[in-house]
CSV table of N, CA and C in Angstrom, one decimal:
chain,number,residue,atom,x,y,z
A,1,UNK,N,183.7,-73.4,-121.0
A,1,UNK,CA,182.4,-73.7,-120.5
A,1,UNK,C,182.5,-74.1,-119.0
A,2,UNK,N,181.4,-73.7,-118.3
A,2,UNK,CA,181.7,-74.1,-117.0
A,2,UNK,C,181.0,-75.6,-116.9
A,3,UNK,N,181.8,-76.3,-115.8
A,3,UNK,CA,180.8,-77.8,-115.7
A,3,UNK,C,181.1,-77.7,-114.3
A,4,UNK,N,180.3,-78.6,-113.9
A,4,UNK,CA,179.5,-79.5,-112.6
A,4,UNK,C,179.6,-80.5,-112.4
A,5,UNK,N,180.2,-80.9,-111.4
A,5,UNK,CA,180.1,-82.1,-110.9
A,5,UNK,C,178.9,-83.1,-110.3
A,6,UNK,N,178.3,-84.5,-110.5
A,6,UNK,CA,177.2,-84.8,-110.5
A,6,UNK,C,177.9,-86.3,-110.1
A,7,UNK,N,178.3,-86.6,-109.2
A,7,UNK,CA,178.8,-87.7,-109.0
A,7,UNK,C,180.0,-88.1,-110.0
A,8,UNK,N,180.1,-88.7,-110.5
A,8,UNK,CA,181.4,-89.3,-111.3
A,8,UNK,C,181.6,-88.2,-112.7
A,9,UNK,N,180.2,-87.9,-112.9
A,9,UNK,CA,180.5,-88.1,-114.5
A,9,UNK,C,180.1,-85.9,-114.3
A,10,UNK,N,180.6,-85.2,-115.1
A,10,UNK,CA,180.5,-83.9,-115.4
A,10,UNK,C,179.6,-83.4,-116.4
A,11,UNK,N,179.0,-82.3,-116.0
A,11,UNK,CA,177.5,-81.8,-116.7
A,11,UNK,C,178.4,-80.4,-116.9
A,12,UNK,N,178.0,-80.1,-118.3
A,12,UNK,CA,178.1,-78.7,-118.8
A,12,UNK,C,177.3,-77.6,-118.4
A,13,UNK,N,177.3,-76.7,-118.1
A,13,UNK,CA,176.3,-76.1,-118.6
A,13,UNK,C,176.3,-74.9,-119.7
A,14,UNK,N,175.3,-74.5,-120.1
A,14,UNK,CA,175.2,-73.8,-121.6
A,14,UNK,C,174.0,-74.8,-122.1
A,15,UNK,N,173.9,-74.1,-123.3
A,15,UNK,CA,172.7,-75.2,-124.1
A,15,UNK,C,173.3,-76.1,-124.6
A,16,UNK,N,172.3,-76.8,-124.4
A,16,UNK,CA,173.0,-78.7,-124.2
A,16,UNK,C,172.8,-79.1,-125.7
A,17,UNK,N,173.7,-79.8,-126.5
A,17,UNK,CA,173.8,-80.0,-127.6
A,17,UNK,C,174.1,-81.6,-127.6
A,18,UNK,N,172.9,-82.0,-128.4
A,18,UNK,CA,172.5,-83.6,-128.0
A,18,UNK,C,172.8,-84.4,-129.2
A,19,UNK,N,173.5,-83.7,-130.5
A,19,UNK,CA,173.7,-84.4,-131.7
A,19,UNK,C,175.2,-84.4,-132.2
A,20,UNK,N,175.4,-85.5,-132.7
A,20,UNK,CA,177.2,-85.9,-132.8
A,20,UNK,C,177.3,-85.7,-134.4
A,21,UNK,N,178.0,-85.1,-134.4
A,21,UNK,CA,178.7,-85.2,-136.0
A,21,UNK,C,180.2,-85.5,-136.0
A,22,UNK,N,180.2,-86.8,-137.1
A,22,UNK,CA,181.9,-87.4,-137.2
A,22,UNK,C,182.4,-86.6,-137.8
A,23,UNK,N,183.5,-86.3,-138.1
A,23,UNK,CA,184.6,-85.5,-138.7
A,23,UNK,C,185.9,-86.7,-139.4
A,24,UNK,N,186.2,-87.5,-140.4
A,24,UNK,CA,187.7,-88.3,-140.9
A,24,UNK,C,188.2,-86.9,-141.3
A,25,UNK,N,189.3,-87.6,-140.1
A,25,UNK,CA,190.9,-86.7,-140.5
A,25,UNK,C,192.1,-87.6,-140.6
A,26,UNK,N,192.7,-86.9,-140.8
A,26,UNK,CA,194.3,-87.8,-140.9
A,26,UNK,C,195.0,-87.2,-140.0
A,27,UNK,N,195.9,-87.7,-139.0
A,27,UNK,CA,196.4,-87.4,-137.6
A,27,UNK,C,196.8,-85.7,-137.8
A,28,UNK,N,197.6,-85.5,-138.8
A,28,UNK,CA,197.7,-84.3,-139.4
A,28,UNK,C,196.9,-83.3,-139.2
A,29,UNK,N,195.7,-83.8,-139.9
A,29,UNK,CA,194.9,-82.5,-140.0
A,29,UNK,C,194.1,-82.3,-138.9
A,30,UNK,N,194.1,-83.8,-138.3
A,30,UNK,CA,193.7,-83.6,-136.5
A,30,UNK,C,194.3,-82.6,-135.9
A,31,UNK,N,195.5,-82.7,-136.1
A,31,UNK,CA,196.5,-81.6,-134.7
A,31,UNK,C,196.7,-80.3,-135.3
A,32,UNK,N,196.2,-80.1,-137.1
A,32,UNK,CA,196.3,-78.7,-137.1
A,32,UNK,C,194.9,-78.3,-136.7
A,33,UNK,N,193.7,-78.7,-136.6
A,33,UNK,CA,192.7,-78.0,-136.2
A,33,UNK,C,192.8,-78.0,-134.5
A,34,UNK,N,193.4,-79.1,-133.7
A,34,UNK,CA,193.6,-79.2,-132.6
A,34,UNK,C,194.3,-77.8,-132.2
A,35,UNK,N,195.6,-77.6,-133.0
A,35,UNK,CA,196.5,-76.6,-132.7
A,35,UNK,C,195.9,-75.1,-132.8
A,36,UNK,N,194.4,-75.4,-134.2
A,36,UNK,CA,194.1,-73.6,-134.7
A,36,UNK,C,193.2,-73.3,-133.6
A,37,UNK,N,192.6,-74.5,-133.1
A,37,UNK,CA,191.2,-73.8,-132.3
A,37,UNK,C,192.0,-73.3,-130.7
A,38,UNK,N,193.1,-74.5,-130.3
A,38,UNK,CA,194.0,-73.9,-129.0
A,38,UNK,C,194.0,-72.8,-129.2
A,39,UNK,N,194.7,-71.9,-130.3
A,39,UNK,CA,195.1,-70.6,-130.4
A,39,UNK,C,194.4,-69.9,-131.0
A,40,UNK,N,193.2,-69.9,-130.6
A,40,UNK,CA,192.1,-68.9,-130.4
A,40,UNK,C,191.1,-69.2,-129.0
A,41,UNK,N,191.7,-70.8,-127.9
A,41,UNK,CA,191.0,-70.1,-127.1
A,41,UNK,C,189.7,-70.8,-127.1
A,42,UNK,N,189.8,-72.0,-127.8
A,42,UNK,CA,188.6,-72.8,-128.2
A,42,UNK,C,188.6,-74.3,-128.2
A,43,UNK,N,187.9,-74.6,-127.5
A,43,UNK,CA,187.8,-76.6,-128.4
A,43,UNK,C,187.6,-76.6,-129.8
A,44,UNK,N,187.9,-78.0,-129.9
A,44,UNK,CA,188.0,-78.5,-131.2
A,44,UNK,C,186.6,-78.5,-131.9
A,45,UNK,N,185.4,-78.6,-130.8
A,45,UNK,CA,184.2,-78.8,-131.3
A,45,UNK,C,184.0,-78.0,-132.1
A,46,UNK,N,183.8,-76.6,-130.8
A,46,UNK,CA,183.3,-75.4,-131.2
A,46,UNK,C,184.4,-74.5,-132.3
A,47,UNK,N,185.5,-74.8,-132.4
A,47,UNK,CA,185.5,-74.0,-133.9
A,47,UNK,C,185.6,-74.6,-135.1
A,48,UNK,N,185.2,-76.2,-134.8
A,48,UNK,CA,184.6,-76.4,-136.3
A,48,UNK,C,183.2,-76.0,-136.0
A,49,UNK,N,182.7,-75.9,-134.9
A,49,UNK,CA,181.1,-75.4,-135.3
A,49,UNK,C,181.2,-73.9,-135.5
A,50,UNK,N,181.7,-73.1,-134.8
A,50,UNK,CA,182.0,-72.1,-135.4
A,50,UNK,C,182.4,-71.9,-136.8
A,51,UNK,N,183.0,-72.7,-137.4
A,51,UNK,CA,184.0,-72.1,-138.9
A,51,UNK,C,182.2,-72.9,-139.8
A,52,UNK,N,181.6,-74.3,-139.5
A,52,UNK,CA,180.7,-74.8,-140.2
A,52,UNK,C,179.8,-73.5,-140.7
A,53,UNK,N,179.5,-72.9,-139.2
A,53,UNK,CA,178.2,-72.4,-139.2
A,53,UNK,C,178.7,-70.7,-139.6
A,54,UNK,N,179.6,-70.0,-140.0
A,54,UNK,CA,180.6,-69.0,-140.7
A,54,UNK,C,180.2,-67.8,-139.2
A,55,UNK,N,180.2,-68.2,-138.2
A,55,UNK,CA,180.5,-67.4,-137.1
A,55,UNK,C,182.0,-66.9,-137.0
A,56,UNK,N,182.3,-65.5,-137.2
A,56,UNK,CA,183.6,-65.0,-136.5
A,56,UNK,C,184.0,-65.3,-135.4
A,57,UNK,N,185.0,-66.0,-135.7
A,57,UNK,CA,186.3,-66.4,-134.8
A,57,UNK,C,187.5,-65.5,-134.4
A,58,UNK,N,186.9,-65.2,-133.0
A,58,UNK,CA,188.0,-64.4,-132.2
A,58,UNK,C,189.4,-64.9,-131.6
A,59,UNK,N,190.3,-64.5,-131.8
A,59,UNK,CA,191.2,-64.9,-130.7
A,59,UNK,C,191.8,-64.5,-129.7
A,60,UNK,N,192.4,-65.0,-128.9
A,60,UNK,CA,192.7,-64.7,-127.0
A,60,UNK,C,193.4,-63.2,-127.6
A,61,UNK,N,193.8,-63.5,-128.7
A,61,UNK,CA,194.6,-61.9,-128.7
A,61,UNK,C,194.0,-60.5,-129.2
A,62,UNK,N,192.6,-61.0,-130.0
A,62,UNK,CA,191.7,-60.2,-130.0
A,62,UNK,C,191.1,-59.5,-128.7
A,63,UNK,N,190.5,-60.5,-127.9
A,63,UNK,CA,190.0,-59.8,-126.7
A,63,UNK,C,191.5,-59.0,-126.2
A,64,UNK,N,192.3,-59.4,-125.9
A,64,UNK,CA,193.3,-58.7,-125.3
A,64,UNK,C,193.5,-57.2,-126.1
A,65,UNK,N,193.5,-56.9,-127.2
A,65,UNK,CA,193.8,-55.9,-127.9
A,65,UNK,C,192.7,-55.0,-127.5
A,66,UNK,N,191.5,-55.8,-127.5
A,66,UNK,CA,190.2,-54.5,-126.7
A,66,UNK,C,190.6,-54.2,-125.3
A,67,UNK,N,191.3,-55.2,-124.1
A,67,UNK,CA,191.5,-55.1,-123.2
A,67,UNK,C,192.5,-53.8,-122.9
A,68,UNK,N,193.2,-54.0,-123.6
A,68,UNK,CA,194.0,-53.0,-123.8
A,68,UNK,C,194.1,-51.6,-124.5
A,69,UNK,N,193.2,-51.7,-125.2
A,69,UNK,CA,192.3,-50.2,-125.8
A,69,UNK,C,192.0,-49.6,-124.6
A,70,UNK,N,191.4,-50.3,-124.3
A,70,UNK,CA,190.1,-49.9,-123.3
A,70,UNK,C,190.6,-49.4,-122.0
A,71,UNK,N,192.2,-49.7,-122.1
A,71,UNK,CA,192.6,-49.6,-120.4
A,71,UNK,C,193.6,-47.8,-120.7
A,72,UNK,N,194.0,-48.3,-122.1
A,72,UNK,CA,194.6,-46.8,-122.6
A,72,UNK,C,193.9,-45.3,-122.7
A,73,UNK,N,192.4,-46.2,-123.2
A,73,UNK,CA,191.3,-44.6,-123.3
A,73,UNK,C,191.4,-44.6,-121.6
A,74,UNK,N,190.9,-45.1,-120.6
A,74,UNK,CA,190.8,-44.9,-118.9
A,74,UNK,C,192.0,-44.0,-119.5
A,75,UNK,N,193.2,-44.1,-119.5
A,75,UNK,CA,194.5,-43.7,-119.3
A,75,UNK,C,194.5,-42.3,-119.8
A,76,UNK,N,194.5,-41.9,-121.0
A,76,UNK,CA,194.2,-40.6,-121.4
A,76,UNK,C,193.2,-39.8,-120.8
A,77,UNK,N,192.0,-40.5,-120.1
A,77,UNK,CA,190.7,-39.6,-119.5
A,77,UNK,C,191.7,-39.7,-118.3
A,78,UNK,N,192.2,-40.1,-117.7
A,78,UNK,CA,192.5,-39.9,-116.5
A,78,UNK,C,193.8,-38.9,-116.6
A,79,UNK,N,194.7,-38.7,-117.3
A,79,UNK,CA,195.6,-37.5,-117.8
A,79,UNK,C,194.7,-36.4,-117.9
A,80,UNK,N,193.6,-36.9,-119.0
A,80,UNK,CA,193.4,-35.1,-119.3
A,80,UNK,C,192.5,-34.9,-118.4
A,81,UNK,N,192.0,-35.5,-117.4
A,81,UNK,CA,191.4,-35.1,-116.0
A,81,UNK,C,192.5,-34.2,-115.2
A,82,UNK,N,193.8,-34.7,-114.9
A,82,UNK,CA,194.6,-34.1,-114.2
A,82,UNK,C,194.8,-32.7,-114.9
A,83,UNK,N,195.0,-32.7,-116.4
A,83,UNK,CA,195.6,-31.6,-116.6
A,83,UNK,C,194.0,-30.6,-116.4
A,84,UNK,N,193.3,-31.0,-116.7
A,84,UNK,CA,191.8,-29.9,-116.6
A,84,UNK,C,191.9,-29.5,-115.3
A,85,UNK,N,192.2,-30.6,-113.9
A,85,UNK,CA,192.3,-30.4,-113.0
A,85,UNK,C,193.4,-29.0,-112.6
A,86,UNK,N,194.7,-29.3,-112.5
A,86,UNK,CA,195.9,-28.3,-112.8
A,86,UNK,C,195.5,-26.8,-113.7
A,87,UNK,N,195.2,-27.0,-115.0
A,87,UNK,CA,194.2,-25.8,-115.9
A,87,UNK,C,193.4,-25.1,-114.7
A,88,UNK,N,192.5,-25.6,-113.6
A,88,UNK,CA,191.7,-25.2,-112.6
A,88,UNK,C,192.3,-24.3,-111.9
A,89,UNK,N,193.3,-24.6,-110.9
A,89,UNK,CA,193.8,-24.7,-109.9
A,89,UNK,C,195.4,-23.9,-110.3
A,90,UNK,N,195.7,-24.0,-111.3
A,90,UNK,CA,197.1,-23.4,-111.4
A,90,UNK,C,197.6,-22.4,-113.0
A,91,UNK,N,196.0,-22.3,-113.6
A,91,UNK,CA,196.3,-21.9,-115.0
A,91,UNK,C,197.3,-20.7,-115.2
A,92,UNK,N,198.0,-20.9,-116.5
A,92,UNK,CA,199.4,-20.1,-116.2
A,92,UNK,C,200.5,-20.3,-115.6
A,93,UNK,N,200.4,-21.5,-114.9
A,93,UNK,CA,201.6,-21.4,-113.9
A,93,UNK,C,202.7,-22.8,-114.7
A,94,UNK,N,203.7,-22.6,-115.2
A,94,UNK,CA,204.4,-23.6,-115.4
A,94,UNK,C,204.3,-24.1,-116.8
A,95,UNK,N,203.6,-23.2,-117.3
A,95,UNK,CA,203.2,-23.6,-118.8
A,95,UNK,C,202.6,-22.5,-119.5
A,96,UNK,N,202.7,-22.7,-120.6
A,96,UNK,CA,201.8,-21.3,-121.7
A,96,UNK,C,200.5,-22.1,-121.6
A,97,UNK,N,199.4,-21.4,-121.2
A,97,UNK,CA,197.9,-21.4,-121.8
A,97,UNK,C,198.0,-22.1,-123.4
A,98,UNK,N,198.6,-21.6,-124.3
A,98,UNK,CA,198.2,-22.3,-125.7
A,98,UNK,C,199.1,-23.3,-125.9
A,99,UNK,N,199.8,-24.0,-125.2
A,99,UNK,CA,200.8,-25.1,-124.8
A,99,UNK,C,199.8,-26.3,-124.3
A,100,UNK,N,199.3,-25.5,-123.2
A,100,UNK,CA,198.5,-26.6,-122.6
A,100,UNK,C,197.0,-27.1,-123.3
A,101,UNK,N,196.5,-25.8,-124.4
A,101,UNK,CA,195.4,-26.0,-124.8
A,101,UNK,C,195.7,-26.9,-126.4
A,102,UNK,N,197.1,-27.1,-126.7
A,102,UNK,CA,197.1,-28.0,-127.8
A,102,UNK,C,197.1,-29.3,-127.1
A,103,UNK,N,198.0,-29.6,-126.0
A,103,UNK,CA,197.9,-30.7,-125.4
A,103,UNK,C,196.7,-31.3,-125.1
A,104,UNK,N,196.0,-30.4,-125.1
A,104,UNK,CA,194.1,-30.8,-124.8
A,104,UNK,C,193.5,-31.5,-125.8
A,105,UNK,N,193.8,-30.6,-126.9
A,105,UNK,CA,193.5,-31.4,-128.5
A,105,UNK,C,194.0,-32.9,-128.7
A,106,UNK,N,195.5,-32.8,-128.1
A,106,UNK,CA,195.8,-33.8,-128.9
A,106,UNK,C,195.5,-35.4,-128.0
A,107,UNK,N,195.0,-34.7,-126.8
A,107,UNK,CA,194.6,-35.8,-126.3
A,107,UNK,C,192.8,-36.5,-126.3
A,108,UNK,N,192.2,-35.1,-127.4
A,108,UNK,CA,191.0,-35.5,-127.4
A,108,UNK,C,191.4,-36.4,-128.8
A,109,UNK,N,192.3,-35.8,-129.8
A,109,UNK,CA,192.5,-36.9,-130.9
A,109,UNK,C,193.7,-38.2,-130.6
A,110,UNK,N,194.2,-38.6,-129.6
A,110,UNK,CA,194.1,-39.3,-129.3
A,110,UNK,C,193.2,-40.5,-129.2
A,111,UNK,N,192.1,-40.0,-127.7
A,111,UNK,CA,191.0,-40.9,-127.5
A,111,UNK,C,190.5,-41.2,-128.7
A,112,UNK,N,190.0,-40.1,-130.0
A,112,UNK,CA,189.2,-40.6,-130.7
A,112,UNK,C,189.9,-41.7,-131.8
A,113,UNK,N,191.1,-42.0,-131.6
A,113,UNK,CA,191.9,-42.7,-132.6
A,113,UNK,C,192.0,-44.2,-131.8
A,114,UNK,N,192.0,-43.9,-130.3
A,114,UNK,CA,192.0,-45.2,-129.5
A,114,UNK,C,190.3,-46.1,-129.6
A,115,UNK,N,189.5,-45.2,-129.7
A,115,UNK,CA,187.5,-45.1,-129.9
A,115,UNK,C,187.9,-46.4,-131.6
A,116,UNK,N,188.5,-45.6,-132.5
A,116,UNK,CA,188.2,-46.2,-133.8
A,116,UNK,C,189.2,-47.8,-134.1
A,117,UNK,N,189.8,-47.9,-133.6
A,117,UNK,CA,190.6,-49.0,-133.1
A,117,UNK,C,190.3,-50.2,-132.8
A,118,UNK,N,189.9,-49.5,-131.2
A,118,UNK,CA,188.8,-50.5,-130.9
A,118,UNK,C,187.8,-51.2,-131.2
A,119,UNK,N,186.9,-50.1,-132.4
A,119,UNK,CA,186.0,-50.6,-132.9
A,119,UNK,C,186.4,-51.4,-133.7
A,120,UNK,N,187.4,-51.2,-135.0
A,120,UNK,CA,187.8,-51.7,-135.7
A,120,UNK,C,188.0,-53.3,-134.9
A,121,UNK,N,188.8,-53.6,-134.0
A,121,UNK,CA,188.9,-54.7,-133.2
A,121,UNK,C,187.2,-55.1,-133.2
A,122,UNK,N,186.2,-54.6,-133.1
A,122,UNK,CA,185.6,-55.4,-132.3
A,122,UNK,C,184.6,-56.0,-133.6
A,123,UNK,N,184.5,-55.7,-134.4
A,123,UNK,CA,184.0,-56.3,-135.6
A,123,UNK,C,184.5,-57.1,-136.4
């Protein structure tokens, strides 16, 4: 969350949540929820409010796996741009036509395997 400084004391901002709920733990089970919510990327608040209220819980390595989907589909559009481009400009030359036209396939099933992945990640 981002905060603001306001003279001494710091203001959040986001919707402002004005009611306290205690939580007894035993130092234990303090530092494992301390530890679960670190490694996803979260205060302690919010992923017991999260886990109370049965909101999915992402973690840093979630987003990253989309991050990284997402940078590999660019990556294959930007191959099979070049080769479409080359196909243009030099068909026949340096390659069999049905050489180059499986490689076309296998980069459209590719993407669509990188597409379902992702999704899969994102739900």
């Amino acid at each position: 969350m981002a905060k603001q400084e306001t003279g001494t004391k710091e203001k959040r901002a986001g919707r402002p949540r004005r009611e306290r709920i205690e939580v007894w733990a035993t130092g234990e089970e303090k530092a494992a929820i301390t530890e679960s919510a670190e490694a996803v990327g979260m205060t302690a608040s919010a992923y017991l409010r999260a886990l109370a209220l049965n909101t999915p819980i992402r973690s840093k390595a979630d987003y990253q796996a989309i991050a990284d989907l997402v940078k590999v589909t660019g990556d294959l559009g930007r191959v099979a741009g070049l080769l479409k481009l080359w196909l243009a400009e030099k068909r026949g030359q340096g390659a069999y036509p049905s050489d180059v036209e499986a490689m076309m396939l296998d980069f459209r099933k590719l993407q669509h395997e990188v597409r379902q992945a992702t999704a899969l990640v994102m739900k």
